[in-house]
Tab-separated table of C-alpha atoms in Angstrom:
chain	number	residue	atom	x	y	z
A	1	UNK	CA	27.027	-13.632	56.276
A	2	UNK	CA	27.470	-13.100	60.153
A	3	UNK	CA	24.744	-14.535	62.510
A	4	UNK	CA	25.234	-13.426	66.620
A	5	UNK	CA	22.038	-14.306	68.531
A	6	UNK	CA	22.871	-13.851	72.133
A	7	UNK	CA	21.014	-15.622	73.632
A	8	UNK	CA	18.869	-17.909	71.907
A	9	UNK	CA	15.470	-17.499	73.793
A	10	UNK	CA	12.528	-19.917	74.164
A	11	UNK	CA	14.982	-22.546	75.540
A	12	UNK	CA	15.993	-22.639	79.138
A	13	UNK	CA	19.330	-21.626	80.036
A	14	UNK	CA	21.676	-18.851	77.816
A	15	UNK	CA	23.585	-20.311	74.649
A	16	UNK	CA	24.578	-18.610	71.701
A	17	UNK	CA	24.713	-19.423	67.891
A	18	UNK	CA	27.629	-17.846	66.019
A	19	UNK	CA	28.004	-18.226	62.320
A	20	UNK	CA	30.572	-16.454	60.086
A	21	UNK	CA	30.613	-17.301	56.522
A	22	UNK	CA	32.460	-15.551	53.600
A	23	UNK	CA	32.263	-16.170	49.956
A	24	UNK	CA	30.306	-19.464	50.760
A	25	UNK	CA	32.665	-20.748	52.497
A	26	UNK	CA	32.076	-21.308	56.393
A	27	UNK	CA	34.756	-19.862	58.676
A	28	UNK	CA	32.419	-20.160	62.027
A	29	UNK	CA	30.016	-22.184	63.005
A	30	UNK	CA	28.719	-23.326	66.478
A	31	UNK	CA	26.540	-23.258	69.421
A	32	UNK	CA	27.632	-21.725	72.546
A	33	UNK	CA	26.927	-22.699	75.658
A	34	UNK	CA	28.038	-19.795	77.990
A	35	UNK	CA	25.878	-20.480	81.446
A	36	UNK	CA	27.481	-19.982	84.393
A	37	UNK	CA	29.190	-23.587	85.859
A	38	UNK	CA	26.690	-25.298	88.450
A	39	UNK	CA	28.431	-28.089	91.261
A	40	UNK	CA	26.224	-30.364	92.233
A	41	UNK	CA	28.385	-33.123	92.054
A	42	UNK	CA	29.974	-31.346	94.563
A	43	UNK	CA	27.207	-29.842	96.815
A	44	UNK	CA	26.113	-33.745	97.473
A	45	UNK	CA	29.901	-34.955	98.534
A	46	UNK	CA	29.793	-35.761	102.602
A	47	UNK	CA	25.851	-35.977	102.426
A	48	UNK	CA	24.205	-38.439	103.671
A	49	UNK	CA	22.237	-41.553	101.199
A	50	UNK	CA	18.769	-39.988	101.934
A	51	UNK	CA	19.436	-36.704	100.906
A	52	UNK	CA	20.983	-37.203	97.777
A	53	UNK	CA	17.639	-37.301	95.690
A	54	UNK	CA	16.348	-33.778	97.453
A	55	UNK	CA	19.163	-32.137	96.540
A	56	UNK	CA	19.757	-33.506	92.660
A	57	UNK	CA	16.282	-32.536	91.922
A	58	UNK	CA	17.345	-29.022	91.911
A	59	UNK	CA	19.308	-30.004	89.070
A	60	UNK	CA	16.185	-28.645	86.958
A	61	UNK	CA	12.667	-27.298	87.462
A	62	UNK	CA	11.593	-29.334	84.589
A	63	UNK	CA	12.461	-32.174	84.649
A	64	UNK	CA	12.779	-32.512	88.751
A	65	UNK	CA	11.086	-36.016	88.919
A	66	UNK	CA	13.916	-37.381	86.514
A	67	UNK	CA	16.548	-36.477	87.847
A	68	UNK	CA	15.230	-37.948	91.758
A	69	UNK	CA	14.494	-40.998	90.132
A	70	UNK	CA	17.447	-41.250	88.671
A	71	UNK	CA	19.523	-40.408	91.763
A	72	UNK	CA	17.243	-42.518	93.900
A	73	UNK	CA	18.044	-45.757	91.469
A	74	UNK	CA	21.809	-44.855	91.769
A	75	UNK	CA	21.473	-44.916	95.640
A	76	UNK	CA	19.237	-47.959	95.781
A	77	UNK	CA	21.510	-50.172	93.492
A	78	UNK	CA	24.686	-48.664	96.030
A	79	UNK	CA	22.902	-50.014	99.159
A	80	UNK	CA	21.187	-53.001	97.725
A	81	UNK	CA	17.823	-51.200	98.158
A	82	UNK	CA	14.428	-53.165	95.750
A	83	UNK	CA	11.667	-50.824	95.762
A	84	UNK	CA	8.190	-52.392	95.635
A	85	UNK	CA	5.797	-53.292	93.161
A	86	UNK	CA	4.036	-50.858	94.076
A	87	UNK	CA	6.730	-48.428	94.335
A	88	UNK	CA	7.990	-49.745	90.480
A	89	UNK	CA	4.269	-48.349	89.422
A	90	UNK	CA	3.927	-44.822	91.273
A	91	UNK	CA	7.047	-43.615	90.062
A	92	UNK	CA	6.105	-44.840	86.381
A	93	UNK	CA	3.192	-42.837	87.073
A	94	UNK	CA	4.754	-39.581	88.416
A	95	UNK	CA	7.141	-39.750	85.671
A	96	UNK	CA	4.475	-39.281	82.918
A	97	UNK	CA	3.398	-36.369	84.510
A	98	UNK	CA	6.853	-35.078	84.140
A	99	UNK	CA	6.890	-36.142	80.792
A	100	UNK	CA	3.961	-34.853	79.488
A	101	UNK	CA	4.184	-31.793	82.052
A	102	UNK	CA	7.951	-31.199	79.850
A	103	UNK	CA	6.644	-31.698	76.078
A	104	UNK	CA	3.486	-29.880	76.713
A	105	UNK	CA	6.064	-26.785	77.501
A	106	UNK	CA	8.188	-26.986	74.621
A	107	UNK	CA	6.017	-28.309	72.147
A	108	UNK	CA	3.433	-25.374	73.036
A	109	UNK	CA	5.431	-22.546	74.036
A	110	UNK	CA	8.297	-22.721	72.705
A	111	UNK	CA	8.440	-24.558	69.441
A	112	UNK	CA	4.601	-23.609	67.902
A	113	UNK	CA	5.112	-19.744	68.003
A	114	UNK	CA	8.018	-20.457	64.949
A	115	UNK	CA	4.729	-21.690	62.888
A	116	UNK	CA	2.748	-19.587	63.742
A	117	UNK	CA	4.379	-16.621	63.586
A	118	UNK	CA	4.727	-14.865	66.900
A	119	UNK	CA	7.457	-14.569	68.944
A	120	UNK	CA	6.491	-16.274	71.964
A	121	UNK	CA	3.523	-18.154	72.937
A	122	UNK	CA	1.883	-15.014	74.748
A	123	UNK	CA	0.214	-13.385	71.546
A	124	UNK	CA	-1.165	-16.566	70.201
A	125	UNK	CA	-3.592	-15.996	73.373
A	126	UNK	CA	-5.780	-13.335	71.184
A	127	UNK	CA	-5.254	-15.521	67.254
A	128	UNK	CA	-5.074	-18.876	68.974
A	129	UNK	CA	-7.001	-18.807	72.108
A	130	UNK	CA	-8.182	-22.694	71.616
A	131	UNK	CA	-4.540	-23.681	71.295
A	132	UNK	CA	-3.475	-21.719	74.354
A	133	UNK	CA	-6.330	-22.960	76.678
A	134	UNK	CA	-5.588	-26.654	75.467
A	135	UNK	CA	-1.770	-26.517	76.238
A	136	UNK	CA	-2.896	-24.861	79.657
A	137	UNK	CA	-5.389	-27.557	80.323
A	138	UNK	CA	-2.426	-30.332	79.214
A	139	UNK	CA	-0.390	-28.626	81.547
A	140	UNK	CA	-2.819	-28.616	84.382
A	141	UNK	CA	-3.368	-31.948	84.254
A	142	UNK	CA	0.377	-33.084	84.372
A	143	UNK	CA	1.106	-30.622	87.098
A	144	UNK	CA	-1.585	-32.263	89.761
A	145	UNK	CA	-0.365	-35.698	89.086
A	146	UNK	CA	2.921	-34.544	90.026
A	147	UNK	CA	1.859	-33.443	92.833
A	148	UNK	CA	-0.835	-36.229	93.522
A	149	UNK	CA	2.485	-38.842	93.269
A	150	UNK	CA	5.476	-37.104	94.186
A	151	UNK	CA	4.021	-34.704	97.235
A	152	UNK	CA	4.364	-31.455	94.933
A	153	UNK	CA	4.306	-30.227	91.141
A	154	UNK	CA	8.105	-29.560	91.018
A	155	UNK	CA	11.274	-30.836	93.270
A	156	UNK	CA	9.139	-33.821	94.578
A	157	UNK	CA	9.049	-34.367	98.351
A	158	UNK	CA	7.296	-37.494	98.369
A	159	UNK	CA	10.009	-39.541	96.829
A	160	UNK	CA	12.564	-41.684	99.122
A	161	UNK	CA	15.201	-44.628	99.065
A	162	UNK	CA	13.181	-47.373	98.310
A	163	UNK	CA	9.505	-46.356	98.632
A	164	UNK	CA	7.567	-42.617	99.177
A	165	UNK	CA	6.326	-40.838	102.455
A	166	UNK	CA	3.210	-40.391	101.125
A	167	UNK	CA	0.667	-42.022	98.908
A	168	UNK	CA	-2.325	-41.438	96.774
A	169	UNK	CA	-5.756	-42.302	98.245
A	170	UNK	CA	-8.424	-44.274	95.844
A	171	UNK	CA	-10.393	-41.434	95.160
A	172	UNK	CA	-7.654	-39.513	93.843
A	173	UNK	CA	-6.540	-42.022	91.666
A	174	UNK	CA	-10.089	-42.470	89.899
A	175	UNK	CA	-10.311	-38.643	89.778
A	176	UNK	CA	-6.931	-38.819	87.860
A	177	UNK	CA	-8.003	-41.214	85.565
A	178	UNK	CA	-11.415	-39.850	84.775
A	179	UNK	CA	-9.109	-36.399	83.946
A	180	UNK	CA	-6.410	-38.655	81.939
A	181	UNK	CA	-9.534	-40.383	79.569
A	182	UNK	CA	-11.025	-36.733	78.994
A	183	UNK	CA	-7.089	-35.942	77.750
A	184	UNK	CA	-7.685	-38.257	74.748
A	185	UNK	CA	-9.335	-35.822	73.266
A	186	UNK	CA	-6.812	-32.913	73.863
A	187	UNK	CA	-4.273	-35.558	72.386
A	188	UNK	CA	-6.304	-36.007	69.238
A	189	UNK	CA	-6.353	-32.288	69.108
A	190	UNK	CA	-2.743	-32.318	69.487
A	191	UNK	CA	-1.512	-34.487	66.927
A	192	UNK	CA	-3.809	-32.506	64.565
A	193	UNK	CA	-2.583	-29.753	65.134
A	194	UNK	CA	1.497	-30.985	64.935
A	195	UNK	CA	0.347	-33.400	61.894
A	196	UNK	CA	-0.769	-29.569	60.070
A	197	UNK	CA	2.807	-27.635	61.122
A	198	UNK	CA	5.578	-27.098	57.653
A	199	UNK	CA	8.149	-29.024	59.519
A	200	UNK	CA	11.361	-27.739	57.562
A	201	UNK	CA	13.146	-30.562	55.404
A	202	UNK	CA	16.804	-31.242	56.631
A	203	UNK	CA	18.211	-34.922	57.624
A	204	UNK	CA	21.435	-36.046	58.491
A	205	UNK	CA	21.824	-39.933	59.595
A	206	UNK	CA	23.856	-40.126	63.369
A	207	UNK	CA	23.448	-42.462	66.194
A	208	UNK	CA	20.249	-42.104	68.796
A	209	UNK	CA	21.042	-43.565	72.413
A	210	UNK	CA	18.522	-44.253	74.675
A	211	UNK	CA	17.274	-46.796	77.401
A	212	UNK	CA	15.176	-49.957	76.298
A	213	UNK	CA	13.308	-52.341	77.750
A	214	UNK	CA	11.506	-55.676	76.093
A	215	UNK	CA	8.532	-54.912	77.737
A	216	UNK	CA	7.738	-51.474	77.641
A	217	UNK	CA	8.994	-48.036	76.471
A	218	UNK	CA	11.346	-47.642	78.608
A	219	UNK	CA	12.049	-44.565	80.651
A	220	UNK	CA	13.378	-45.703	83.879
A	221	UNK	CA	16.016	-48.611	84.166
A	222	UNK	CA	17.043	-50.963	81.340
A	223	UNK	CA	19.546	-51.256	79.284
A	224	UNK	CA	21.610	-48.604	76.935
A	225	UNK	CA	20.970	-48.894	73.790
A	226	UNK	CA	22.444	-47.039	70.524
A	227	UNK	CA	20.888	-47.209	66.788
A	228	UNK	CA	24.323	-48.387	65.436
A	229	UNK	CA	23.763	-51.458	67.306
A	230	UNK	CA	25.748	-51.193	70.560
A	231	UNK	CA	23.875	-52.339	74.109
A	232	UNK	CA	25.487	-51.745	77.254
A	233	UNK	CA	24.623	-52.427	81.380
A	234	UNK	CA	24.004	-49.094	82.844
A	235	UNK	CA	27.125	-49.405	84.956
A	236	UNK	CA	29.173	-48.913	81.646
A	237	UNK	CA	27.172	-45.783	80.630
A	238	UNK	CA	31.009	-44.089	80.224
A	239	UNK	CA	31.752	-46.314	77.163
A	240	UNK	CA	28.765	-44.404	75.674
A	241	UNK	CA	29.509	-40.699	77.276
A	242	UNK	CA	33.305	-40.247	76.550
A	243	UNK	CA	32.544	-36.903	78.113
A	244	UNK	CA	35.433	-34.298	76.632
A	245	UNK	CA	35.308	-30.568	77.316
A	246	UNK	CA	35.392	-27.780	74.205
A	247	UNK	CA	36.735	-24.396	74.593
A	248	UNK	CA	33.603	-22.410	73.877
A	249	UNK	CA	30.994	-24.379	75.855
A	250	UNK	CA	30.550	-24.570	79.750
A	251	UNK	CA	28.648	-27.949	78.955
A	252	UNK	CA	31.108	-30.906	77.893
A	253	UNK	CA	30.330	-32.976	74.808
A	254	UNK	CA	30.287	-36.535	73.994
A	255	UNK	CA	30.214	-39.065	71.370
A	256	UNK	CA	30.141	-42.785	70.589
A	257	UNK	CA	31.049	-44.927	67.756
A	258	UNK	CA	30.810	-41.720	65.262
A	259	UNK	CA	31.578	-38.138	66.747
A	260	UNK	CA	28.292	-37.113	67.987
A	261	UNK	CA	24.742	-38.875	68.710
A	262	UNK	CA	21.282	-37.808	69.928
A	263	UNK	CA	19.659	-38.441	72.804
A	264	UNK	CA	15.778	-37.553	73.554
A	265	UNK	CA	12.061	-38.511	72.299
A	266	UNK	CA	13.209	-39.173	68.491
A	267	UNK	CA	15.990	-41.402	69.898
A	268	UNK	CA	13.605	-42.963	71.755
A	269	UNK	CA	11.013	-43.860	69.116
A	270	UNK	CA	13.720	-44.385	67.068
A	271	UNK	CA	15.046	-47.324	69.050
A	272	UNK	CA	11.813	-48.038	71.018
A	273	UNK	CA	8.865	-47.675	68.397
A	274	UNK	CA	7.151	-51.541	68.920
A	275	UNK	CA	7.156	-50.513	72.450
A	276	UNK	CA	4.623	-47.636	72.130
A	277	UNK	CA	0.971	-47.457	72.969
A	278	UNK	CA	-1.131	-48.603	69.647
A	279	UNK	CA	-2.498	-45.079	70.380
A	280	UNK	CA	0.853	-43.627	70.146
A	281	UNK	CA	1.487	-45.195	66.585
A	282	UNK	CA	-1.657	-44.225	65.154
A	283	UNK	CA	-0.269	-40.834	66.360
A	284	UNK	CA	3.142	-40.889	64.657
A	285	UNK	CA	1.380	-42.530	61.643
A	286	UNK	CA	-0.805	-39.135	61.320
A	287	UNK	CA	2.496	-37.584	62.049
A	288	UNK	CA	4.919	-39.049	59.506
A	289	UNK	CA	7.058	-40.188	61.973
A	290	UNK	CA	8.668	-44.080	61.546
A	291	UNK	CA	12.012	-45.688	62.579
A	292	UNK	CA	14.609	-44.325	61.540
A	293	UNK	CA	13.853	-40.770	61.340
A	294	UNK	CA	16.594	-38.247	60.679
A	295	UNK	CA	14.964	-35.365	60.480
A	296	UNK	CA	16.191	-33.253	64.185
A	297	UNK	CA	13.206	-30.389	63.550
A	298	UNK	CA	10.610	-33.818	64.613
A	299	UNK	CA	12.094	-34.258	67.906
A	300	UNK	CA	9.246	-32.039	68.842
A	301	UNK	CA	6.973	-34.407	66.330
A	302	UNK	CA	8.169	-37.345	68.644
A	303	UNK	CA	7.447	-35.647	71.873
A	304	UNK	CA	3.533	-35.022	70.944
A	305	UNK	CA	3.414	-39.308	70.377
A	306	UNK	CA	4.901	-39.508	73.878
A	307	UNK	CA	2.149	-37.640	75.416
A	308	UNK	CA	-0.086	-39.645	74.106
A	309	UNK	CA	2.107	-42.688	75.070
A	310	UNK	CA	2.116	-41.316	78.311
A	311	UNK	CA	-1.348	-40.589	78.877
A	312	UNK	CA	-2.530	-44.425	77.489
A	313	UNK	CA	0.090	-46.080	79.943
A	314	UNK	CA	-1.012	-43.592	82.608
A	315	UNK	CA	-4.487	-44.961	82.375
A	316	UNK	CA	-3.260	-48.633	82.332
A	317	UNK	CA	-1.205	-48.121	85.370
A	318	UNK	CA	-4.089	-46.136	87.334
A	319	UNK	CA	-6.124	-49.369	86.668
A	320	UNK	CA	-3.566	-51.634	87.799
A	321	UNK	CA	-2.960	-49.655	90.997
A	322	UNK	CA	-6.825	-49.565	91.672
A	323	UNK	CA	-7.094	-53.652	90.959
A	324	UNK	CA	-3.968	-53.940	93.794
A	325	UNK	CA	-4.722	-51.662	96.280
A	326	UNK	CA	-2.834	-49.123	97.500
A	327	UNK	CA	-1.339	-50.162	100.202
A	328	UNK	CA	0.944	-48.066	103.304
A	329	UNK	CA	4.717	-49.820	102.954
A	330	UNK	CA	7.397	-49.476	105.569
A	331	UNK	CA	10.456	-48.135	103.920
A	332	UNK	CA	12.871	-50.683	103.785
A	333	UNK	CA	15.318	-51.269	105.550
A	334	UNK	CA	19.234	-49.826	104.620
A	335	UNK	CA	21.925	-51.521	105.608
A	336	UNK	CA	24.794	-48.789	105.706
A	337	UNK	CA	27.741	-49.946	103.978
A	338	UNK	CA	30.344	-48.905	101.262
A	339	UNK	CA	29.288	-48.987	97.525
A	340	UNK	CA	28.363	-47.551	94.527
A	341	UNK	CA	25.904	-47.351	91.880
A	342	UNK	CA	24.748	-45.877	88.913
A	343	UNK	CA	21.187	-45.342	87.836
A	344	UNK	CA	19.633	-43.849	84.604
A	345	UNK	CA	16.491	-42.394	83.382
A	346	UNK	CA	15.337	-41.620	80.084
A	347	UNK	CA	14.209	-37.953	80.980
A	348	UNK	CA	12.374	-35.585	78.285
A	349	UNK	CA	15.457	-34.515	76.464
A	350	UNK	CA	17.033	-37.579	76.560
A	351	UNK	CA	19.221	-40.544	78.729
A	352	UNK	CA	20.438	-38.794	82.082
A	353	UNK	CA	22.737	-40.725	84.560
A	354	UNK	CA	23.344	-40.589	87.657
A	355	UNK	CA	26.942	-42.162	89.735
A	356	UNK	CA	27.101	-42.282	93.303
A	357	UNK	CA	30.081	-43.730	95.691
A	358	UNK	CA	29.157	-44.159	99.120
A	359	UNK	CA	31.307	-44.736	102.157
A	360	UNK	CA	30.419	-47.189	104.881
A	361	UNK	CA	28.691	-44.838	107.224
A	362	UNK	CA	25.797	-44.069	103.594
A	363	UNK	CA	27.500	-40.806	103.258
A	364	UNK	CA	28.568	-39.402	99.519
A	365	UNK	CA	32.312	-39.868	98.487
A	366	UNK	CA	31.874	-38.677	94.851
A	367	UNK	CA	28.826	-38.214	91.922
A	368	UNK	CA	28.921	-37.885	88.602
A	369	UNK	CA	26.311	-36.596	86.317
A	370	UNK	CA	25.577	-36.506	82.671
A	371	UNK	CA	22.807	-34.516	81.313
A	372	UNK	CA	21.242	-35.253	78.045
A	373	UNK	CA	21.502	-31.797	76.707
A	374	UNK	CA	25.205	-31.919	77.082
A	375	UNK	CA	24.944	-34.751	75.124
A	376	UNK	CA	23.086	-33.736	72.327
A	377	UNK	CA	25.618	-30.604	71.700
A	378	UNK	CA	27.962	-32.066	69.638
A	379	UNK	CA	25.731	-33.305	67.318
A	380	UNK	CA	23.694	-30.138	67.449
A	381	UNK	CA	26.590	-28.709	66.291
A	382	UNK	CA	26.927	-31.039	63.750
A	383	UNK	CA	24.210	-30.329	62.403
A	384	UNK	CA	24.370	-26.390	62.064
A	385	UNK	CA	27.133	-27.595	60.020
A	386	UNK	CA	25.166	-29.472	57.452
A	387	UNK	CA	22.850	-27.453	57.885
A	388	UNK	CA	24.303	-23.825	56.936
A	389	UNK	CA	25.435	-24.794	53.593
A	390	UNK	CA	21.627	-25.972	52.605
A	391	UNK	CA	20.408	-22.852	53.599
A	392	UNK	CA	22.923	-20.048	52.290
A	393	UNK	CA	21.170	-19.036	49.562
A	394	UNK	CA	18.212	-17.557	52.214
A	395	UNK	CA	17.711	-14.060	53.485
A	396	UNK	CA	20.084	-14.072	56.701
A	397	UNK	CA	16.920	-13.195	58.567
A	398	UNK	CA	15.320	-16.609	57.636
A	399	UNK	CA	18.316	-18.196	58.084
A	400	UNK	CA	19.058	-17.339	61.690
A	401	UNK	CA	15.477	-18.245	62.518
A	402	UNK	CA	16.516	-21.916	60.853
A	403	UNK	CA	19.003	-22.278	62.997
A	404	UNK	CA	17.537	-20.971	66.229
A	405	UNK	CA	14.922	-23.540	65.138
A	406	UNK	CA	16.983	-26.080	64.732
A	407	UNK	CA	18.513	-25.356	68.234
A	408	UNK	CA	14.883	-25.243	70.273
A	409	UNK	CA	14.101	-28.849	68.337
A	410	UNK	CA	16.502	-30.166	71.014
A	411	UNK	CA	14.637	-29.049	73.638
A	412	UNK	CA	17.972	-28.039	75.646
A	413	UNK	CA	18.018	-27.223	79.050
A	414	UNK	CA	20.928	-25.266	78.983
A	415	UNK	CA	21.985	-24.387	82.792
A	416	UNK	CA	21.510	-28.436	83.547
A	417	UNK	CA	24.037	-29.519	80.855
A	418	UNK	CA	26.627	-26.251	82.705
A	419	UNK	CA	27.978	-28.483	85.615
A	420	UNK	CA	31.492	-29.047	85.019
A	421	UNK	CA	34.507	-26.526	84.934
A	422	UNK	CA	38.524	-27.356	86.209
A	423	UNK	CA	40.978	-23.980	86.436
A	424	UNK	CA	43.828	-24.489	85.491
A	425	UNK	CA	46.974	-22.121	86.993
A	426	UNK	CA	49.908	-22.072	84.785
């Protein structure tokens, strides 16, 4: 058997699977990824604190919001910037939209054509034109309040050290909610449809990492946490990275206390589950989905309970910001000085961090990034590994759609995890 997709499509970014097996036995087996290096550790070096979370939101178009807040936590902890209450709530807000905004596109697009039988989302418009028009509606929605909050539906302008430059009126924010209590029913919809999908049968135990909070499913700030029972400060997020570079990938792997873990919405309602919205675990309930799963193909299963997470909390936090007011903040003040400071969000596809070093005039001496796709590769890889060897006795056909599957369960977003590369002369 030899399997060569180049590339793997419905995922964003170019990676390749390569499998090369002979007489049953498995001589190659791996995901590539092969997108070209990106620097923006570099491109923010000499640039000044305020700048910083403009420029990392590039990063992605997806998941734009996440890494801003991420970078803006990393500068605000450097400085000794606290951003308001009211601050705390808006950009709780914003990111739901960029969550749901995120799992609407891959649970949608990308991952319900393999059940349905199409090869991208774009003929289920004339055999499932109710399914189609929901996902557009879901990602309507998502898309305004990203705007409404963050000043624009992708690369958010509104967002700054400490506070935003703009704010949602009243009105808006009842007009939002009224929109986010008509999305129940979309949800319900949702989950029906997910809870109805052959989700194929493969586990393999490994460690999920993600943030955690005692209050609430965490997504921004906390504390890293790992299923094996390891908790960390954010500052030490390297004693969970390891970060080590392979010779076919342009994205670096890591691992933990085994040789690969998973970051993203499993790991998350893995670790986090008596944090959800009741809603949310009637959801995974209809969905077959409680702690620990090990089944990678329900990623995408976990992702439809954190939209409806998402939109429940969304509604609580629209009421809360009603009962307080929204109220016009000056930004606060910075005192310029030497420091660092790391910050971490727990994006769509998993824990992202973000490592600033600041010189005394606010100005960037170094960053480091880690995306969660690049951490999820080894043990994607790990699993083709298990995986192949269940499957061998398939038509290579069904077998390479397994794996490219198995691969778009992950949700990777390919050209983030691509930001590293050192050439060496010898």
């Amino acid at each position: 058997m030899n399997i060569n997709v180049h590339h793997v499509t419905r995922v964003e970014g170019h990676g390749n699977i390569v499998v090369d097996t002979k007489n049953g036995e498995i001589k190659e087996c791996r995901f590539e990824v092969v997108e070209a290096p990106r620097f923006f550790e570099a491109f923010v070096r000499g640039r000044p604190y305020y700048e910083l979370s403009h420029i990392t939101s590039r990063i992605c178009g997806i998941c734009s919001v996440g890494h801003a807040t991420a970078s803006l936590r990393a500068t605000e902890k450097a400085l000794g910037v606290e951003p308001s209450e009211q601050t705390v709530l808006l950009r709780k807000l914003n990111f739901h939209g960029e969550m749901i905004d995120s799992h609407v596109l891959h649970t949608y697009y990308l991952v319900a054509p393999d059940f349905l039988g199409v090869g991208s989302v774009i003929p289920l418009a004339a055999t499932h034109r109710p399914v189609v028009e929901r996902a557009l509606k879901i990602k309507k929605l998502s898309g305004d309040l990203c705007a409404l909050i963050g000043g624009r539906h992708t690369h958010p302008c509104a967002m700054a050290v400490g506070g935003f430059t703009h704010l949602p009126t009243e009105a808006e924010l009842r007009d939002m909610r009224a929109r986010f209590v008509d999305a129940r029913t979309d949800m319900d919809e949702t989950v029906a449809l997910f809870a109805t999908l052959p989700w194929p049968e493969f586990e393999r135990e490994t460690e999920y990492v993600s943030l955690k909070k005692d209050d609430e499913y965490a997504y921004i700030d906390g504390t890293v946490v790992t299923s094996d029972g390891f908790s960390y400060p954010i500052e030490d997020y390297r004693k969970v990275t390891n970060e080590e570079c392979v010779s076919f990938s342009t994205a670096k792997w890591t691992h933990h206390n085994r040789d690969s873990y998973m970051v993203g919405a499993l790991a998350r309602l893995n670790n986090n589950f008596d944090q959800l919205h009741p809603r949310a675990m009637e959801a995974a309930a209809k969905l077959g989905l409680k702690p620990i799963v090990t089944n990678p193909f329900l990623n995408s299963a976990a992702q439809v309970v954190e939209m409806v997470h998402c939109i429940e909390d969304g509604i609580e936090i629209i009421d809360e910001l009603l009962t307080r007011g929204v109220q016009p903040e000056e930004p606060p003040a910075v005192d310029l000085k030497a420091g660092e400071g790391a910050g971490s969000c727990d994006v769509p596809r998993g824990i992202l961090f973000h490592n600033y070093v600041y010189d005394e005039g606010g100005r960037c001496v170094s960053a480091n990034c880690i995306i969660p796709t690049n951490q999820n590769m080894a043990n994607l890889n790990a699993d083709m590994k298990e995986l192949v060897p269940q499957i061998m006795d398939k038509p290579q056909d069904e077998i390479r759609l397994m794996l490219e599957m198995l691969v778009r369960a992950y949700d990777p977003c390919i050209s983030c995890s691509a930001h590293f590369l050192t050439v060496e002369f010898v």
